[in-house]
């Protein structure tokens, strides 16, 4: 068993660690099919061997070639550390700066087997959300972090540690880019080859930026989505006896079961893979599991009648579940579902992100490797059936939305009936949850703000929960009703999170807050670190899925209607602005959520160490990190964003935003063009 000190000593080369290969006791990523030529295979090997001295090449080349041909990628399993991978208390890391130790804390949490979806393949969530491309990169980065000073910045190119470069103490300690590919080459097919060559990687959102906090984040977001869907579609906040049907219990989607119960409804979640189903049941996040659709229908009826909160896992394909719900309606006239969505990893539809109804789980894994084109055809046929059942139920009164996982985008590409008559490029028959449910929240400046107590002490997390609750309660009485509802939802969330054992991995919390709340919470936590109420530094961060962090025309910016939904200035500017306003590290990614080539997104980490300097950084950076996106949404024509940024300018005299003058009479446009 390696120690943290050994982990920071650089690649273990003399002697080489034994090659144990894949651990059969944990889940593994699906086999990738990059379809490399012989020359490209040689290039992949040459690239991988760059991390090692020539004396080891003959030994390592053989096993790396075997990995490449067997799994479609060189993960370097030999170098998977034997240490128990988890977020250790910050003081245990042998570093010269606590900022570097905080980054180590966050990385090890992303790779903790209790957190990560496929830990040996360095995948945190989403089926292919990588922290690194291979294990050599992990060892090299940890060595750099252990030696780094406050006058150096570590530069990361898609998992590869380029090196330590001289910088200022005020500079970020780490700059990360993932998947920054020339736009015309940012296709799914090109990605598969580039990843196999070891030259780029898909960092998802918070996988490659080291800021994932386990499924708690998506529990919170899903809970708010379901609550707001109830308000919008069903006209009520009381979801007792209401049924929410969806799919996926893996990395991010595993949160849906717990979110449904906290929201008070009946959540029925289909999952084809027994491993995540079992994991969520053992965690207590899933209350019941069944393989029997008859039993599933029976439990839905019983839970509706008794108005009990229930999370029911169906071990089977979600298409079978949707089709059975339609058959029940035809047979009895009972519409057994009120709300519907989907969280299969359709950003990655042909490499294990979506399992077609025609095949069993093992059959699908075999076919995607042996005949990728036939598998693609079967997936698209399944998507057409999937949508057909949803369409029928929706016509009878069920409300469905796209959860930003590229479900409708891939369904459209498959030829399913999802197009909106007269709609624009980003509009479908069903809305994105951003368009109808969460979009106005972003325009108000609300988004997923989070923090991690690097002591690893639950008492510190409880203290920060109390701090955040007190601040939200104080602010909530000073705002309008629309904003107050958001504050009240998040106060409820913090109270419920403690009861429902939300922590998986690091001692972390997430909530949705606006600019005022984020700054106030960060400054209060920093003061608590300074006076010892919180015993170690706290890392503040957010999901990239936020007000300013992501340009994604089929999700975060799907409600931008001035034609700029496909522009990425906001996300790129946000990372640049965070970097020089005080972030400890920043990350900019291609892909995330809806898939490679479909989105640009970024994030940050900022260490609150109790110093006056940390407080200044937090105030400056967090104000920018929210105002940037609100200003962009204001310019696009959103009235809520207009009001929000006006109020922010009144409170911040140095903030000056270009405000739009809207055309009041559309006839002017028609006359000008005719």
XYZ file of C-alpha atoms in Angstrom:
674
model
C 0.000 0.000 0.000
C 1.590 3.274 -1.156
C 1.754 6.341 1.087
C 1.018 9.955 0.181
C 4.753 10.667 0.363
C 5.455 7.896 -2.140
C 2.644 9.192 -4.335
C 4.484 12.518 -4.583
C 7.838 10.973 -5.435
C 7.282 10.752 -9.179
C 6.675 7.733 -11.407
C 7.727 4.474 -9.691
C 10.285 3.101 -12.145
C 12.954 1.301 -10.150
C 11.631 -1.241 -9.702
C 8.519 -1.134 -11.843
C 5.356 -1.908 -9.869
C 3.763 -5.285 -10.691
C 1.169 -5.235 -13.452
C -2.090 -6.453 -11.890
C -4.200 -5.300 -14.856
C -7.872 -4.559 -14.320
C -9.432 -5.147 -10.930
C -12.361 -7.534 -11.578
C -14.174 -6.318 -8.443
C -14.969 -2.804 -9.687
C -16.886 -1.424 -12.699
C -14.913 -0.627 -15.845
C -15.375 1.709 -18.778
C -16.768 0.189 -21.977
C -14.232 -0.784 -24.619
C -13.529 2.106 -26.982
C -13.380 1.642 -30.767
C -11.052 4.300 -32.211
C -10.385 2.323 -35.441
C -6.717 3.263 -35.595
C -4.546 2.385 -38.540
C -1.337 0.457 -37.901
C 0.639 3.685 -38.188
C -1.696 5.402 -35.717
C -1.273 2.498 -33.291
C 2.490 2.996 -33.469
C 1.996 6.699 -32.815
C -0.200 5.951 -29.764
C 2.534 3.696 -28.350
C 5.257 6.230 -29.102
C 3.224 8.932 -27.343
C 2.602 6.772 -24.255
C 6.269 5.769 -23.931
C 7.343 9.439 -23.741
C 6.752 9.344 -19.986
C 9.389 6.617 -19.482
C 13.152 6.215 -20.047
C 14.180 4.107 -23.091
C 15.437 1.278 -20.868
C 11.794 0.477 -20.020
C 10.313 0.829 -23.499
C 10.651 -2.806 -24.548
C 8.863 -3.970 -21.388
C 6.085 -1.372 -21.410
C 5.449 -1.285 -25.165
C 4.096 -4.841 -25.173
C 1.562 -4.291 -22.391
C 0.574 -0.843 -23.685
C -0.087 -2.361 -27.121
C -2.228 -5.030 -25.500
C -4.249 -2.389 -23.612
C -4.706 -0.352 -26.779
C -6.046 -3.289 -28.765
C -8.089 -4.816 -25.962
C -9.645 -1.648 -24.478
C -9.173 1.004 -27.182
C -6.953 3.173 -24.977
C -3.679 3.026 -23.026
C -4.625 3.560 -19.360
C -1.319 2.170 -17.974
C -2.985 -0.116 -15.415
C 0.432 -1.142 -14.058
C 0.788 2.343 -12.567
C -2.623 2.476 -10.846
C -1.610 3.418 -7.260
C -2.124 0.895 -4.483
C -3.019 3.621 -1.981
C -6.624 3.779 -0.796
C -7.823 6.572 -3.074
C -9.817 9.157 -1.139
C -9.750 12.825 -0.122
C -7.234 12.824 2.750
C -7.140 15.753 5.205
C -5.182 18.616 3.669
C -2.432 18.598 6.296
C -1.420 15.050 5.332
C -0.224 16.009 1.845
C 3.567 16.653 1.637
C 3.423 20.015 -0.162
C 5.146 23.385 0.064
C 1.864 25.244 -0.371
C -1.599 24.487 0.933
C -3.059 25.536 -2.402
C -1.299 22.577 -4.029
C -2.457 20.279 -1.217
C -6.039 21.446 -1.784
C -5.786 20.490 -5.471
C -4.490 17.023 -4.463
C -7.413 16.657 -2.043
C -9.862 17.399 -4.854
C -8.199 15.094 -7.414
C -8.142 12.128 -5.039
C -11.823 12.669 -4.321
C -12.580 12.548 -8.056
C -10.846 9.142 -8.213
C -12.246 7.692 -4.972
C -13.994 4.394 -5.902
C -16.980 5.497 -3.804
C -17.239 8.566 -6.051
C -15.767 7.673 -9.452
C -17.768 5.736 -12.022
C -14.770 3.842 -13.471
C -11.849 4.575 -11.139
C -9.177 2.462 -12.870
C -9.903 4.205 -16.182
C -9.710 7.583 -14.374
C -13.378 8.296 -15.259
C -15.292 10.248 -12.632
C -18.752 10.361 -14.223
C -20.709 10.448 -17.459
C -19.146 7.310 -18.907
C -16.070 9.123 -20.244
C -15.438 12.135 -17.991
C -11.691 11.790 -17.451
C -9.520 13.255 -14.685
C -6.414 12.162 -16.587
C -5.861 10.178 -19.774
C -3.487 7.701 -18.107
C -1.895 6.926 -14.741
C 1.540 8.288 -15.679
C -0.017 11.758 -15.834
C -1.416 11.317 -12.318
C 2.031 10.489 -10.874
C 3.793 13.332 -12.710
C 1.203 15.884 -11.619
C 1.373 14.864 -7.970
C 5.147 15.211 -8.026
C 4.848 18.715 -9.470
C 2.203 19.700 -6.922
C 4.373 18.493 -4.037
C 7.307 20.688 -5.121
C 5.355 23.737 -6.316
C 5.874 27.145 -4.676
C 3.605 30.210 -4.620
C 5.604 31.591 -7.552
C 4.864 28.764 -9.982
C 1.853 27.689 -12.057
C 1.265 24.115 -13.231
C -0.020 23.941 -16.809
C -2.236 20.977 -17.767
C -2.909 20.083 -21.427
C -5.820 17.596 -21.566
C -4.516 15.536 -18.665
C -0.847 16.037 -19.544
C 1.246 18.019 -17.013
C 3.218 20.309 -19.364
C 5.280 21.637 -16.476
C 5.735 24.229 -13.756
C 6.174 27.773 -15.069
C 7.284 30.873 -13.108
C 4.367 33.151 -12.191
C 3.185 35.631 -9.563
C 1.790 34.760 -6.121
C -1.487 36.297 -7.315
C -1.617 33.944 -10.328
C -3.539 30.678 -10.396
C -1.519 27.707 -9.185
C -2.935 25.532 -11.957
C -4.333 26.221 -15.434
C -6.258 23.359 -17.077
C -7.500 22.944 -20.623
C -9.306 19.825 -21.834
C -10.205 18.988 -25.413
C -9.216 22.312 -26.957
C -9.405 21.111 -30.565
C -9.547 23.269 -33.705
C -13.329 23.611 -34.349
C -13.411 21.915 -37.757
C -11.775 18.820 -36.211
C -13.980 18.612 -33.141
C -16.087 15.703 -34.354
C -16.988 12.602 -32.357
C -14.959 10.396 -34.716
C -11.900 12.631 -34.446
C -12.184 12.570 -30.683
C -12.055 8.777 -30.503
C -8.798 8.762 -32.441
C -7.265 11.682 -30.551
C -8.085 10.137 -27.186
C -6.607 6.795 -28.243
C -3.467 8.631 -29.335
C -3.238 10.164 -25.849
C -3.269 13.752 -27.124
C -6.603 15.028 -25.851
C -9.358 13.976 -23.474
C -12.956 14.626 -22.528
C -13.014 16.235 -19.095
C -16.824 16.387 -18.896
C -17.320 19.350 -16.564
C -16.071 18.845 -13.020
C -14.152 15.613 -13.740
C -11.322 17.300 -15.622
C -11.405 20.402 -13.406
C -11.101 18.320 -10.189
C -14.254 19.810 -8.662
C -16.707 16.894 -8.634
C -18.269 16.296 -5.212
C -20.069 13.033 -5.864
C -23.720 12.736 -6.824
C -24.778 15.291 -4.191
C -24.465 18.058 -6.770
C -26.894 16.512 -9.188
C -29.207 15.442 -6.336
C -29.596 19.101 -5.518
C -30.030 20.201 -9.126
C -32.510 17.417 -9.849
C -34.491 18.173 -6.702
C -34.820 21.831 -7.752
C -35.696 20.793 -11.306
C -38.443 18.426 -10.156
C -39.850 20.997 -7.700
C -39.885 23.717 -10.359
C -41.349 21.325 -12.931
C -44.183 20.635 -10.506
C -44.819 24.347 -10.111
C -44.710 25.017 -13.844
C -46.460 21.978 -15.281
C -48.659 20.709 -12.440
C -49.343 24.015 -10.692
C -48.194 22.807 -7.285
C -45.176 22.477 -4.996
C -46.791 19.476 -3.311
C -45.604 16.465 -5.281
C -46.948 13.752 -2.993
C -48.513 11.025 -5.115
C -47.026 12.424 -8.324
C -44.879 10.082 -10.450
C -41.565 11.035 -12.067
C -40.145 8.500 -14.553
C -36.582 8.664 -15.854
C -33.514 6.515 -16.487
C -29.930 6.145 -15.290
C -28.433 5.398 -11.879
C -24.748 5.698 -12.756
C -22.364 8.602 -12.051
C -24.467 11.761 -12.276
C -27.817 10.112 -12.926
C -27.551 8.096 -9.691
C -28.803 11.174 -7.891
C -32.301 10.980 -9.340
C -33.588 8.452 -6.807
C -32.611 10.545 -3.793
C -33.781 13.793 -5.420
C -37.236 12.354 -6.060
C -37.666 11.377 -2.411
C -36.483 14.761 -1.116
C -38.928 16.454 -3.525
C -41.672 14.212 -2.105
C -42.708 12.352 -5.258
C -42.589 8.792 -6.589
C -39.405 8.370 -8.597
C -39.182 5.388 -10.961
C -35.715 5.051 -12.478
C -34.703 2.443 -15.059
C -31.128 1.137 -15.169
C -29.759 -1.683 -17.357
C -26.494 -2.177 -15.450
C -26.868 -4.066 -12.182
C -23.668 -2.594 -10.635
C -24.866 1.039 -10.227
C -28.355 -0.187 -9.287
C -26.844 -2.236 -6.462
C -24.547 0.633 -5.458
C -27.427 3.117 -5.078
C -29.514 0.571 -3.177
C -26.683 -0.180 -0.746
C -26.121 3.565 -0.268
C -29.754 3.879 0.751
C -30.488 6.249 -2.122
C -32.747 3.711 -3.819
C -35.507 2.349 -1.603
C -36.667 -0.598 -3.722
C -35.467 -2.565 -6.744
C -37.445 -4.788 -9.119
C -36.904 -6.603 -12.429
C -40.631 -7.241 -12.846
C -42.668 -4.664 -14.764
C -45.922 -6.031 -13.294
C -44.563 -5.390 -9.798
C -43.317 -1.980 -10.921
C -46.820 -0.966 -12.069
C -48.303 -2.278 -8.830
C -45.884 -0.246 -6.669
C -46.566 2.908 -8.686
C -50.294 2.539 -8.068
C -49.801 1.855 -4.349
C -47.459 4.816 -3.887
C -49.824 7.128 -5.753
C -52.734 6.117 -3.548
C -50.802 6.432 -0.285
C -48.961 9.593 -1.450
C -45.703 8.153 -0.166
C -42.284 9.359 -1.300
C -40.661 6.407 -3.051
C -37.568 5.717 -5.140
C -38.080 2.559 -7.181
C -35.315 1.153 -9.358
C -36.387 -0.874 -12.381
C -33.596 -3.215 -13.470
C -34.253 -3.149 -17.178
C -34.374 -0.901 -20.217
C -36.201 2.406 -19.940
C -37.805 1.865 -23.359
C -39.553 -1.225 -21.984
C -40.709 0.877 -19.021
C -42.113 3.678 -21.195
C -43.852 1.205 -23.510
C -45.410 -0.610 -20.555
C -46.702 2.671 -19.117
C -48.406 3.322 -22.463
C -49.883 -0.196 -22.480
C -51.273 0.409 -18.973
C -52.919 3.601 -20.191
C -54.438 1.826 -23.189
C -55.693 -1.034 -21.005
C -57.030 0.881 -17.992
C -57.142 4.561 -18.885
C -54.773 5.281 -15.973
C -51.969 7.730 -16.782
C -49.429 6.480 -14.240
C -46.778 9.120 -14.918
C -46.960 12.883 -14.403
C -43.396 13.995 -15.153
C -40.738 12.411 -17.343
C -37.126 12.934 -18.337
C -33.975 10.971 -19.164
C -30.397 10.890 -17.873
C -28.733 8.255 -19.991
C -25.292 9.457 -21.177
C -26.404 10.346 -24.684
C -23.450 12.652 -25.151
C -21.707 9.279 -25.663
C -24.448 7.215 -27.359
C -22.401 4.597 -29.188
C -19.731 3.803 -26.585
C -21.794 2.737 -23.579
C -23.772 5.896 -22.897
C -27.045 4.415 -24.158
C -28.089 0.755 -24.187
C -30.641 -0.177 -26.882
C -33.778 -2.029 -25.876
C -33.235 -4.797 -28.459
C -30.099 -6.101 -26.684
C -29.205 -7.254 -23.198
C -26.458 -5.433 -21.306
C -23.701 -7.953 -22.089
C -24.844 -8.352 -25.695
C -24.669 -4.589 -26.193
C -21.172 -4.331 -24.727
C -20.000 -7.086 -27.071
C -21.615 -5.630 -30.191
C -20.365 -2.062 -29.650
C -16.837 -3.507 -29.746
C -17.191 -6.055 -32.569
C -19.544 -4.240 -34.976
C -19.757 -0.505 -34.110
C -21.795 0.453 -37.180
C -24.455 -2.203 -36.550
C -24.564 -1.140 -32.904
C -25.072 2.488 -33.975
C -28.030 1.468 -36.143
C -29.623 -0.477 -33.274
C -29.162 2.462 -30.878
C -30.930 4.795 -33.299
C -33.780 2.321 -33.783
C -34.134 2.116 -29.987
C -34.219 5.907 -29.721
C -37.081 6.031 -32.202
C -39.078 3.540 -30.096
C -38.104 5.470 -26.949
C -39.493 8.728 -28.320
C -42.606 7.101 -29.776
C -43.710 5.890 -26.334
C -42.954 9.266 -24.744
C -44.891 11.080 -27.464
C -47.985 8.935 -26.867
C -47.929 9.511 -23.109
C -47.295 13.245 -23.554
C -50.345 13.566 -25.779
C -52.395 12.233 -22.844
C -51.026 14.726 -20.306
C -47.563 13.604 -19.174
C -44.962 16.412 -19.132
C -41.520 15.531 -20.481
C -38.323 17.591 -20.610
C -34.787 17.066 -21.863
C -32.299 17.011 -18.982
C -29.424 18.391 -21.026
C -27.903 14.980 -21.778
C -28.357 15.341 -25.574
C -31.387 13.010 -25.534
C -33.439 15.080 -27.963
C -30.413 15.969 -30.076
C -29.481 12.321 -30.607
C -33.132 11.327 -31.035
C -33.443 13.894 -33.825
C -30.294 12.524 -35.468
C -31.866 9.067 -35.233
C -34.965 10.236 -37.085
C -37.329 10.287 -34.106
C -40.270 12.702 -34.078
C -38.901 15.413 -31.787
C -38.727 18.480 -34.028
C -40.725 21.529 -33.022
C -42.882 22.929 -35.782
C -41.520 26.383 -36.629
C -38.787 26.067 -33.996
C -35.218 27.322 -34.218
C -31.997 25.329 -34.308
C -31.970 24.788 -30.538
C -35.689 24.028 -30.103
C -37.399 20.652 -29.988
C -40.883 19.305 -29.376
C -39.996 19.098 -25.670
C -38.148 21.842 -23.815
C -34.720 21.632 -22.280
C -35.005 21.936 -18.530
C -32.992 25.150 -18.872
C -35.519 26.641 -21.279
C -38.655 25.987 -19.250
C -37.614 25.135 -15.723
C -34.195 26.501 -14.771
C -33.480 29.212 -17.347
C -34.949 32.073 -15.350
C -32.882 30.965 -12.364
C -29.676 31.556 -14.348
C -31.002 34.940 -15.446
C -31.529 35.849 -11.808
C -27.903 34.909 -11.131
C -28.725 31.647 -9.317
C -26.525 28.638 -9.957
C -24.722 25.696 -8.316
C -22.272 27.128 -5.768
C -20.324 24.569 -3.702
C -17.603 24.182 -1.126
C -15.338 21.425 0.230
C -13.978 21.280 3.788
C -10.426 20.033 3.252
C -10.050 18.916 6.877
C -12.286 15.960 6.003
C -14.080 16.656 9.283
C -17.920 16.408 9.247
C -18.023 18.958 12.077
C -16.514 21.572 9.749
C -19.183 20.811 7.142
C -21.936 21.183 9.753
C -20.438 24.543 10.761
C -20.419 25.779 7.166
C -23.992 24.540 6.693
C -25.048 26.669 9.664
C -23.164 29.671 8.268
C -24.789 29.338 4.838
C -28.278 28.808 6.271
C -28.017 31.907 8.452
C -26.899 34.034 5.509
C -29.651 32.761 3.198
C -32.274 33.391 5.875
C -30.937 36.902 6.443
C -30.920 37.804 2.745
C -34.256 36.155 1.927
C -36.295 38.722 3.849
C -34.810 41.578 1.769
C -35.593 40.307 -1.759
C -38.651 40.041 -3.985
C -40.963 37.030 -3.920
C -39.483 35.369 -7.004
C -35.940 35.457 -5.592
C -37.174 34.594 -2.095
C -38.633 31.310 -3.383
C -35.181 30.304 -4.612
C -33.633 31.145 -1.245
C -36.311 29.184 0.588
C -35.780 26.134 -1.662
C -32.084 26.183 -0.822
C -32.632 26.628 2.902
C -34.870 23.565 2.701
C -32.161 21.758 0.732
C -29.434 22.310 3.340
C -31.745 21.124 6.095
C -32.737 18.021 4.114
C -29.163 17.295 2.960
C -28.028 16.746 6.536
C -30.867 14.283 7.154
C -30.324 12.319 3.947
C -26.565 11.645 4.262
C -25.668 13.451 1.058
C -21.901 13.263 1.532
C -20.153 10.721 -0.687
C -16.395 11.271 -0.652
C -15.171 14.690 0.466
C -16.977 16.777 3.077
C -18.791 18.966 0.575
C -21.985 20.914 0.157
C -23.760 22.466 -2.803
C -26.602 24.949 -3.042
C -28.010 27.323 -5.629
C -27.277 30.937 -4.819
C -27.157 34.266 -6.581
C -24.228 36.672 -6.634
C -25.055 38.329 -3.333
C -25.446 35.018 -1.523
C -22.274 33.464 -2.949
C -20.077 36.378 -1.945
C -21.599 36.581 1.535
C -21.241 32.835 2.172
C -17.626 32.757 0.925
C -16.586 35.711 3.069
C -18.312 34.271 6.139
C -16.632 30.877 5.674
C -13.254 32.583 5.225
C -13.782 34.403 8.536
C -14.694 31.092 10.174
C -11.418 29.562 8.935
C -9.534 32.604 10.266
C -11.004 32.381 13.764
C -10.808 28.587 14.000
C -14.513 27.714 13.917
C -13.617 25.806 10.720
C -10.364 23.953 11.304
C -8.779 23.914 7.820
C -9.033 25.737 4.478
C -12.220 25.433 2.446
C -12.286 25.166 -1.349
C -15.116 27.058 -3.014
C -16.167 26.139 -6.526
C -19.234 25.556 -8.685
C -20.516 23.271 -11.368
C -19.575 24.476 -14.856
C -23.327 24.216 -15.490
C -23.933 27.724 -14.224
C -24.892 31.290 -15.015
C -21.646 32.162 -16.811
C -19.642 28.954 -16.977
C -21.084 27.223 -20.036
C -22.003 28.039 -23.610
C -24.186 25.113 -24.648
C -26.915 25.784 -27.221
C -28.842 22.643 -26.295
C -28.690 23.200 -22.540
C -27.315 26.158 -20.528
C -27.780 28.732 -23.293
C -30.758 27.102 -25.011
C -32.918 30.047 -23.967
C -30.681 32.604 -25.720
C -32.709 33.813 -28.695
C -30.620 36.607 -30.258
C -28.730 34.162 -32.498
C -25.686 33.893 -30.208
C -26.550 30.530 -28.639
C -23.764 28.886 -30.686
C -21.156 31.478 -29.618
C -18.721 30.682 -26.795
C -17.375 34.096 -25.775
C -19.049 33.961 -22.356
C -17.464 30.712 -21.157
C -13.996 31.585 -22.459
C -14.110 35.102 -21.027
C -15.304 33.686 -17.728
C -12.255 31.459 -17.279
C -9.879 34.271 -18.251
C -11.603 36.657 -15.858
C -11.607 34.168 -12.984
C -7.876 33.540 -13.516
C -6.746 37.124 -13.012
C -9.300 37.924 -10.314
C -7.991 35.405 -7.814
C -8.910 31.789 -8.619
C -6.518 29.146 -7.269
C -7.074 27.088 -10.410
C -9.189 27.394 -13.549
C -10.263 24.989 -16.284
C -11.647 25.374 -19.808
C -13.236 22.385 -21.571
C -14.619 21.308 -24.915
C -17.566 19.032 -24.233
C -19.479 18.332 -21.073
C -23.112 17.398 -20.544
C -24.334 17.281 -24.130
C -21.106 16.018 -25.656
C -17.875 16.646 -27.483
C -18.038 19.524 -29.947
C -21.417 20.678 -28.637
C -20.334 22.916 -25.746
C -17.538 25.045 -24.270
C -17.461 25.268 -20.490
C -15.191 26.245 -17.638
C -14.810 26.259 -13.887
C -12.582 27.227 -10.994
C -11.400 26.352 -7.523
C -10.561 28.991 -4.917
C -8.949 28.188 -1.567
C -10.292 30.097 1.441
C -7.434 29.915 3.958
C -8.713 32.551 6.360
C -6.408 35.268 5.058
C -7.450 38.791 4.155
C -6.084 38.136 0.664
C -8.398 35.131 0.222
C -11.368 37.295 1.133
C -10.398 39.928 -1.444
C -10.008 37.262 -4.115
C -13.369 35.688 -3.311
C -15.218 39.006 -3.441
C -13.618 40.098 -6.707
C -13.818 36.768 -8.505
C -17.321 35.686 -7.456
C -18.848 39.022 -8.443
C -17.388 38.652 -11.939
C -18.200 34.957 -12.137
C -21.935 35.691 -11.905
C -22.266 39.158 -13.468
C -20.614 38.058 -16.705
C -23.395 35.590 -17.528
C -26.225 37.809 -16.300
C -24.927 40.649 -18.496
C -24.779 38.327 -21.531
C -28.333 37.105 -20.873
C -29.480 40.696 -20.442
C -27.968 41.667 -23.814
C -29.736 38.710 -25.453
C -33.101 40.115 -24.377
C -33.940 38.358 -21.104
C -36.029 40.686 -18.924
C -35.132 38.962 -15.645
C -31.433 39.331 -16.430
C -32.035 43.002 -17.306
C -33.549 43.664 -13.875
C -30.870 41.632 -12.100
C -27.899 43.401 -13.697
C -29.539 46.813 -13.166
C -29.792 46.087 -9.450
C -26.201 44.824 -9.382
C -24.941 48.040 -11.002
C -26.768 50.067 -8.366
C -24.933 48.145 -5.641
C -21.549 48.183 -7.444
C -20.716 51.678 -8.780
C -17.674 50.385 -10.709
C -19.784 47.931 -12.713
C -20.890 49.428 -16.048
C -22.848 47.171 -18.428
C -23.938 47.954 -21.993
C -27.729 47.748 -21.792
C -29.873 46.829 -24.819
C -32.533 49.016 -26.429
C -35.207 46.635 -27.657
C -37.219 47.132 -30.816
C -40.726 47.999 -29.654
C -42.451 47.930 -33.034
C -41.660 44.916 -35.259
C -43.367 46.641 -38.204
C -40.277 48.850 -38.470
C -38.270 45.754 -39.381
C -40.753 44.584 -41.996
C -40.935 48.028 -43.591
C -37.134 48.326 -43.668
C -36.781 44.973 -45.441
C -39.546 45.606 -47.978
